[in-house]
mmCIF file of C-alpha atoms in Angstrom:
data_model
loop_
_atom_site.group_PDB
_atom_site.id
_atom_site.type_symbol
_atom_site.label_atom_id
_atom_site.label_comp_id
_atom_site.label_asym_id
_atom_site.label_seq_id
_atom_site.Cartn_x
_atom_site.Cartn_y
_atom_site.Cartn_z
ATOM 1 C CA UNK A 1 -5.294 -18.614 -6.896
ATOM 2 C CA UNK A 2 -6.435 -15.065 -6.292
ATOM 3 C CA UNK A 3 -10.515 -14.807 -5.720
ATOM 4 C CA UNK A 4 -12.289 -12.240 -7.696
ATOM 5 C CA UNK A 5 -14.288 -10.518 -5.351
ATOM 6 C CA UNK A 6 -17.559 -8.463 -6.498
ATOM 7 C CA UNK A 7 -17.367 -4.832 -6.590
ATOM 8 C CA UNK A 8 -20.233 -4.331 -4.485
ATOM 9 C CA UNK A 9 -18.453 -6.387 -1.662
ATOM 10 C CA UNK A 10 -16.200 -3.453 -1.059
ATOM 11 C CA UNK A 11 -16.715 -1.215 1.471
ATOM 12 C CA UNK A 12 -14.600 2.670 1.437
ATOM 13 C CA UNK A 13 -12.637 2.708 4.698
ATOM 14 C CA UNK A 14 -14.057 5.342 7.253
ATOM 15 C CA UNK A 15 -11.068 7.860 8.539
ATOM 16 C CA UNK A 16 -12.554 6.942 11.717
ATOM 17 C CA UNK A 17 -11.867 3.127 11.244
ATOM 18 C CA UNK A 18 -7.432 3.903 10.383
ATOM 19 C CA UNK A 19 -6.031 4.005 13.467
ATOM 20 C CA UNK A 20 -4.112 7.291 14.440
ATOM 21 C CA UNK A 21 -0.804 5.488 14.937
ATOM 22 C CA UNK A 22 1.451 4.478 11.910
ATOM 23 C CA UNK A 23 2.465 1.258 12.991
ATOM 24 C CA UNK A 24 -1.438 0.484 14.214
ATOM 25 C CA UNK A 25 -2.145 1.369 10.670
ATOM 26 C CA UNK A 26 0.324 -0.506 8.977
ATOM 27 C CA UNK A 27 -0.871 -3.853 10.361
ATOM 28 C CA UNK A 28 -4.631 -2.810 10.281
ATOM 29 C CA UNK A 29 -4.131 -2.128 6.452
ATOM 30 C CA UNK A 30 -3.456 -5.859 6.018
ATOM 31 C CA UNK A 31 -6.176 -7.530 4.322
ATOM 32 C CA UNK A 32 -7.696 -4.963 3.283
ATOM 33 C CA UNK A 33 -8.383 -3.570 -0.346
ATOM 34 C CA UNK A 34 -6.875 -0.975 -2.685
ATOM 35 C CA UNK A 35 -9.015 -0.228 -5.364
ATOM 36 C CA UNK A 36 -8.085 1.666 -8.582
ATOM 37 C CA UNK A 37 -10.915 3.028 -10.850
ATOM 38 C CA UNK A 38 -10.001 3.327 -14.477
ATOM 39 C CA UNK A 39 -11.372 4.003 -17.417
ATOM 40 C CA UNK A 40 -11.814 0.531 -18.980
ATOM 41 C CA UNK A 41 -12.509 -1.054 -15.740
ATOM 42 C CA UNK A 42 -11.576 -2.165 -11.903
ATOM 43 C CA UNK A 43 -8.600 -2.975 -10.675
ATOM 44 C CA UNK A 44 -8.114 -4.217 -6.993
ATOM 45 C CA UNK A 45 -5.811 -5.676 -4.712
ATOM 46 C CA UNK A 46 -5.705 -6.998 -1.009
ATOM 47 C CA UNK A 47 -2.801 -5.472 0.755
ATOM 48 C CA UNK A 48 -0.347 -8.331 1.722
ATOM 49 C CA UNK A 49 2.449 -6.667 2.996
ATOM 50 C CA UNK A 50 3.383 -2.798 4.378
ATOM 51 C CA UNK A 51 6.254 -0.782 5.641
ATOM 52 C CA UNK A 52 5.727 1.988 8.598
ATOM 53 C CA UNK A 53 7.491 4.985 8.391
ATOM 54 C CA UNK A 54 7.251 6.385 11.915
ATOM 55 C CA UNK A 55 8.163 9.858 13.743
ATOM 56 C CA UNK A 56 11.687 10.489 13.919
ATOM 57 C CA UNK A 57 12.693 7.577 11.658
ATOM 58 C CA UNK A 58 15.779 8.366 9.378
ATOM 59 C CA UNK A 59 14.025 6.480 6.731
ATOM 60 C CA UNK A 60 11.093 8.136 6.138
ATOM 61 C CA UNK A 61 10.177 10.936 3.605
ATOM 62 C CA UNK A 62 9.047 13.655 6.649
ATOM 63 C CA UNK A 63 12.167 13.377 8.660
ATOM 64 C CA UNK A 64 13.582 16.154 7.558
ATOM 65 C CA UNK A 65 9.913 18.260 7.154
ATOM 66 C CA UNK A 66 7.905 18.976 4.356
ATOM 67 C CA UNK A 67 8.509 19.923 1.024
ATOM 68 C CA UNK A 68 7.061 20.209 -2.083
ATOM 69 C CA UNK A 69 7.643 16.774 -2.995
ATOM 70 C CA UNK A 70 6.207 15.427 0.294
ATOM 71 C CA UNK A 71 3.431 17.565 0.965
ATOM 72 C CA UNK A 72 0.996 14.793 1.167
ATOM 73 C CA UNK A 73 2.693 12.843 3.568
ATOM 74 C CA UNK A 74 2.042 15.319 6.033
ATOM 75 C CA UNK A 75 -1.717 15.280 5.554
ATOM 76 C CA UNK A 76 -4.502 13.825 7.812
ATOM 77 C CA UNK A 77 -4.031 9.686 7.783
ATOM 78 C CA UNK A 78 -5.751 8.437 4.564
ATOM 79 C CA UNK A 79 -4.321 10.518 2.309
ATOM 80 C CA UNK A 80 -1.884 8.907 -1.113
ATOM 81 C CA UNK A 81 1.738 9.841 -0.774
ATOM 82 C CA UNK A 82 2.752 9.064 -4.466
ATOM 83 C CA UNK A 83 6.483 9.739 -5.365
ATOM 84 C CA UNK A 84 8.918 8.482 -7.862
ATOM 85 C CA UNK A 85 11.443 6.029 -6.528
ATOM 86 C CA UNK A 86 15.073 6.201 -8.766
ATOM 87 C CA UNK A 87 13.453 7.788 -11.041
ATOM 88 C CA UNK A 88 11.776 4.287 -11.932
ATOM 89 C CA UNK A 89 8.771 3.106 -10.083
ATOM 90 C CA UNK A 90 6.175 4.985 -8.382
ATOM 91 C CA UNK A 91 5.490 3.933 -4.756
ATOM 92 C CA UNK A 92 2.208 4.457 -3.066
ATOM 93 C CA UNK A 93 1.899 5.193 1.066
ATOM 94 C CA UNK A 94 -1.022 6.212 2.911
ATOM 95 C CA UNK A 95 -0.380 9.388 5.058
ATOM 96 C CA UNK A 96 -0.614 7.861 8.729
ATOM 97 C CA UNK A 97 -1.088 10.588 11.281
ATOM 98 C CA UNK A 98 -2.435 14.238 12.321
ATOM 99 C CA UNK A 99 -1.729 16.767 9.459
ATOM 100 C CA UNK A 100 1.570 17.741 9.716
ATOM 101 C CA UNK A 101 3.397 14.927 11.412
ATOM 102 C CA UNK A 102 4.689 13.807 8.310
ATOM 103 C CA UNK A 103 5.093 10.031 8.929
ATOM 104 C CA UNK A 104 2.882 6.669 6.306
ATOM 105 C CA UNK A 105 2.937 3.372 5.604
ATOM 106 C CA UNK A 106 4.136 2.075 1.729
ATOM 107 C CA UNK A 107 1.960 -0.450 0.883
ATOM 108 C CA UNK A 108 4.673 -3.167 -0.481
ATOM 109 C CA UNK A 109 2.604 -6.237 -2.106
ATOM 110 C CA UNK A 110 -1.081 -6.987 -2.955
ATOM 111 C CA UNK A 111 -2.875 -10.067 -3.920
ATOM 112 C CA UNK A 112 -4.410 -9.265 -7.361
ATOM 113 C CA UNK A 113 -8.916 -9.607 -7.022
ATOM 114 C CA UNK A 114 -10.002 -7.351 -9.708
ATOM 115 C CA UNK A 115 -9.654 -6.585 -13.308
ATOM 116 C CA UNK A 116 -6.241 -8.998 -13.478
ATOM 117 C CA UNK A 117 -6.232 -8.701 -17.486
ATOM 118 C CA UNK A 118 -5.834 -5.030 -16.887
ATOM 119 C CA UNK A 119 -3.072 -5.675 -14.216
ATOM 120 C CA UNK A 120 -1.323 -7.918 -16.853
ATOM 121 C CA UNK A 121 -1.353 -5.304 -19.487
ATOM 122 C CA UNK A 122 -0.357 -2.441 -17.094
ATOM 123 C CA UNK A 123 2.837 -4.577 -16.190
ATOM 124 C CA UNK A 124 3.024 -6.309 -19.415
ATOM 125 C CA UNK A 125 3.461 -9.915 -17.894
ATOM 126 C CA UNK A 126 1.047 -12.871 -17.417
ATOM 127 C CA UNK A 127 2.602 -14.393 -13.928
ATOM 128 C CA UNK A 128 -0.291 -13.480 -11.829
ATOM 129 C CA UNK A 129 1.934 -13.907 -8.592
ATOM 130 C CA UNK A 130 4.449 -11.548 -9.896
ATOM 131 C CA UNK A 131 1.843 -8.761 -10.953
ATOM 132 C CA UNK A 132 1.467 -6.453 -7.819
ATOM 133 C CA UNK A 133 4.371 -8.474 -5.475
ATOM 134 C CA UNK A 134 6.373 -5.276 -4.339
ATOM 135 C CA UNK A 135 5.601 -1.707 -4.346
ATOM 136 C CA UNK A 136 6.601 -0.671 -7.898
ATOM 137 C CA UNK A 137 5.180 -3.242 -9.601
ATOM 138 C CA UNK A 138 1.951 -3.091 -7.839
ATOM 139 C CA UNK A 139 1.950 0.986 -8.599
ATOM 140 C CA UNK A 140 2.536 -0.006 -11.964
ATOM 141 C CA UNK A 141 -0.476 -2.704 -12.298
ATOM 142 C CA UNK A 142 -2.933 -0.122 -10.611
ATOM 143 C CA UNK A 143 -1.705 2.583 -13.172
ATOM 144 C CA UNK A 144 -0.523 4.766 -9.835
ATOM 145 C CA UNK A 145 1.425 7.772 -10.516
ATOM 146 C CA UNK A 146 2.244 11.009 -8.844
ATOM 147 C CA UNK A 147 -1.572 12.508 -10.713
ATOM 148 C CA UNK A 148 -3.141 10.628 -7.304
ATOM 149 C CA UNK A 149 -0.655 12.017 -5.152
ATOM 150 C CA UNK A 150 -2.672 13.930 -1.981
ATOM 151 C CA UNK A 151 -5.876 11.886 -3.103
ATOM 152 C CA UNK A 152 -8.235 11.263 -0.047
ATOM 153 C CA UNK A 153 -8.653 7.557 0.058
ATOM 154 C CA UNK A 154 -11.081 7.226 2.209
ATOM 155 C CA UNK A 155 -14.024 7.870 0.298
ATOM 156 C CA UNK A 156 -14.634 6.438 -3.529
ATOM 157 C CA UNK A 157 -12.439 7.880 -6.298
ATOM 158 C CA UNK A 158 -10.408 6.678 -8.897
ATOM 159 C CA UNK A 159 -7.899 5.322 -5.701
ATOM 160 C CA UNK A 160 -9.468 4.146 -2.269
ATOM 161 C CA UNK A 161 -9.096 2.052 0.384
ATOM 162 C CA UNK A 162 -11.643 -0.385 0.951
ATOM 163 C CA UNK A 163 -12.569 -3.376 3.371
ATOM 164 C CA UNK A 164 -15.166 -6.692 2.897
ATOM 165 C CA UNK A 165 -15.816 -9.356 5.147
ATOM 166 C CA UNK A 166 -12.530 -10.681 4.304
ATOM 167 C CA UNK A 167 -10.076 -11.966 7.678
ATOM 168 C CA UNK A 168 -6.427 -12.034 7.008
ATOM 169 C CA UNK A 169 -4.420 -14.668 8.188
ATOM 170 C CA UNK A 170 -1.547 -14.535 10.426
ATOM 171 C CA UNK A 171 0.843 -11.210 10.588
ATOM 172 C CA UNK A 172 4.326 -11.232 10.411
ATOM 173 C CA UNK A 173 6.750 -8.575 11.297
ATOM 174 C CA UNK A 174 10.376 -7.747 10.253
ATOM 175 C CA UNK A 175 12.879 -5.705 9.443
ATOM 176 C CA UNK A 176 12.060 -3.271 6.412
ATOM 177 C CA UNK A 177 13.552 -3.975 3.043
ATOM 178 C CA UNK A 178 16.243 -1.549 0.681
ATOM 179 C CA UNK A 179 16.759 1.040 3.609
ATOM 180 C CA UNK A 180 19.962 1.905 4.865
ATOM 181 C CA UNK A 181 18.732 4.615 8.254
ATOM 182 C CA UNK A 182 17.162 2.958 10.805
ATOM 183 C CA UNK A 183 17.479 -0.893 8.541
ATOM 184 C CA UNK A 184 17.298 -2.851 12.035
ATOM 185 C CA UNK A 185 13.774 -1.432 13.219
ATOM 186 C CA UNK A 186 11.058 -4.632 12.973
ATOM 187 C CA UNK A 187 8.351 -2.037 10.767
ATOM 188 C CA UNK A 188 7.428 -4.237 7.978
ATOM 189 C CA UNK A 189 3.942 -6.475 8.449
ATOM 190 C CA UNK A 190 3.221 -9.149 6.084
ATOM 191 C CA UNK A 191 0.880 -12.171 5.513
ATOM 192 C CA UNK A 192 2.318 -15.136 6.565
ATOM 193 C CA UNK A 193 2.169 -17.940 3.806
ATOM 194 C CA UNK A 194 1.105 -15.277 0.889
ATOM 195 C CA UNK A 195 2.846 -15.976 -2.229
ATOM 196 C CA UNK A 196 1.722 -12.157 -2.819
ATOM 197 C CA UNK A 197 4.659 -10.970 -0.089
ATOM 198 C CA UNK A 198 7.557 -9.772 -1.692
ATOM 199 C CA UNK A 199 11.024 -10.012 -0.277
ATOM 200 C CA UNK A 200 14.193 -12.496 0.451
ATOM 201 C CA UNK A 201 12.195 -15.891 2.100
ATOM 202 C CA UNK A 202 14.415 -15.634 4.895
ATOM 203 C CA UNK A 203 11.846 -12.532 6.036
ATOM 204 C CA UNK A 204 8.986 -14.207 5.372
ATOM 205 C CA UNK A 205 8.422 -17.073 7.857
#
């Protein structure tokens, strides 16, 4: 069962504290907090389970430079990258390098803290485990759209990264999941045993 941490126990992430490497920052961001300020209350998560998106990967949104669509992604490390994913689901990365590298991390699964009755009418279900467990549904619980897109999230907003005195558990690694460029390259961190982590089992041990 998810702990509801108090607000005041979360601390906004210092750019100085991400580390200026994507996969670095892909397995620091585990166990730590995304927060989502809305107008009827809190909403926050701990992050479970990421994807890096490295330099020169065929996967990732900056591979082939910026655009208009991926501006953000190019920004200083800390930054939302907020797109649209089928035209479906929203998907929320944090920009992960020096402005204009182009390379983030999509944060893939959270473990629900905060505001959970707002999380269950955001996604319209009552399964707590299935609330924020992949990245569209978690953009979906937070209310995350492409209005946060470019947001620093390193200082207090209505989106920002946050830590507490919280340790995570072990980290696992694996291949990333619904890519077709690059599919083999072990650049997806989760927390082993969280029934937060999203994907086939057979990733998850």
């Amino acid at each position: 069962m998810a702990t509801v941490k108090h607000r005041d126990s979360h601390r906004p992430i210092g750019r100085e504290d991400l580390p200026n490497d994507t996969v670095s920052l892909a397995r620091t961001l585990i166990g730590k907090v995304v927060v989502r300020d809305l107008p009827e209350g809190r909403v926050s998560g701990r992050i479970v389970e990421t994807e890096a998106y490295v330099a020169g990967d065929a996967a990732g949104h900056g591979y082939r430079g910026m655009t208009p669509r991926n501006r953000s992604l190019f920004l200083e490390r800390g930054h939302a990258y907020v797109y649209l994913a089928y035209g479906v689901s929203y998907m929320l990365n944090v920009s992960s390098d020096m402005p204009g590298i182009g390379t983030g991390v999509l944060i893939r699964a959270l473990e629900p803290l905060e505001g959970i009755a707002i999380m269950r009418l955001n996604r319209g279900t009552e399964r707590l485990r299935d609330l924020t467990r992949g990245p569209g549904r978690l953009a979906a619980a937070l209310r995350v759209d492409r209005s946060l897109d470019g947001l620093d999230l390193c200082r207090e907003g209505p989106l920002w990264l946050a830590s507490d005195d919280h340790e995570p558990g072990e980290i696992g690694q694996s291949t990333r999941i619904g890519i077709s460029k690059d599919a083999d390259r072990l650049l997806r961190f989760y927390l082993r045993g969280s029934p937060f982590v999203s994907g086939p089992g057979s990733l998850n041990r």
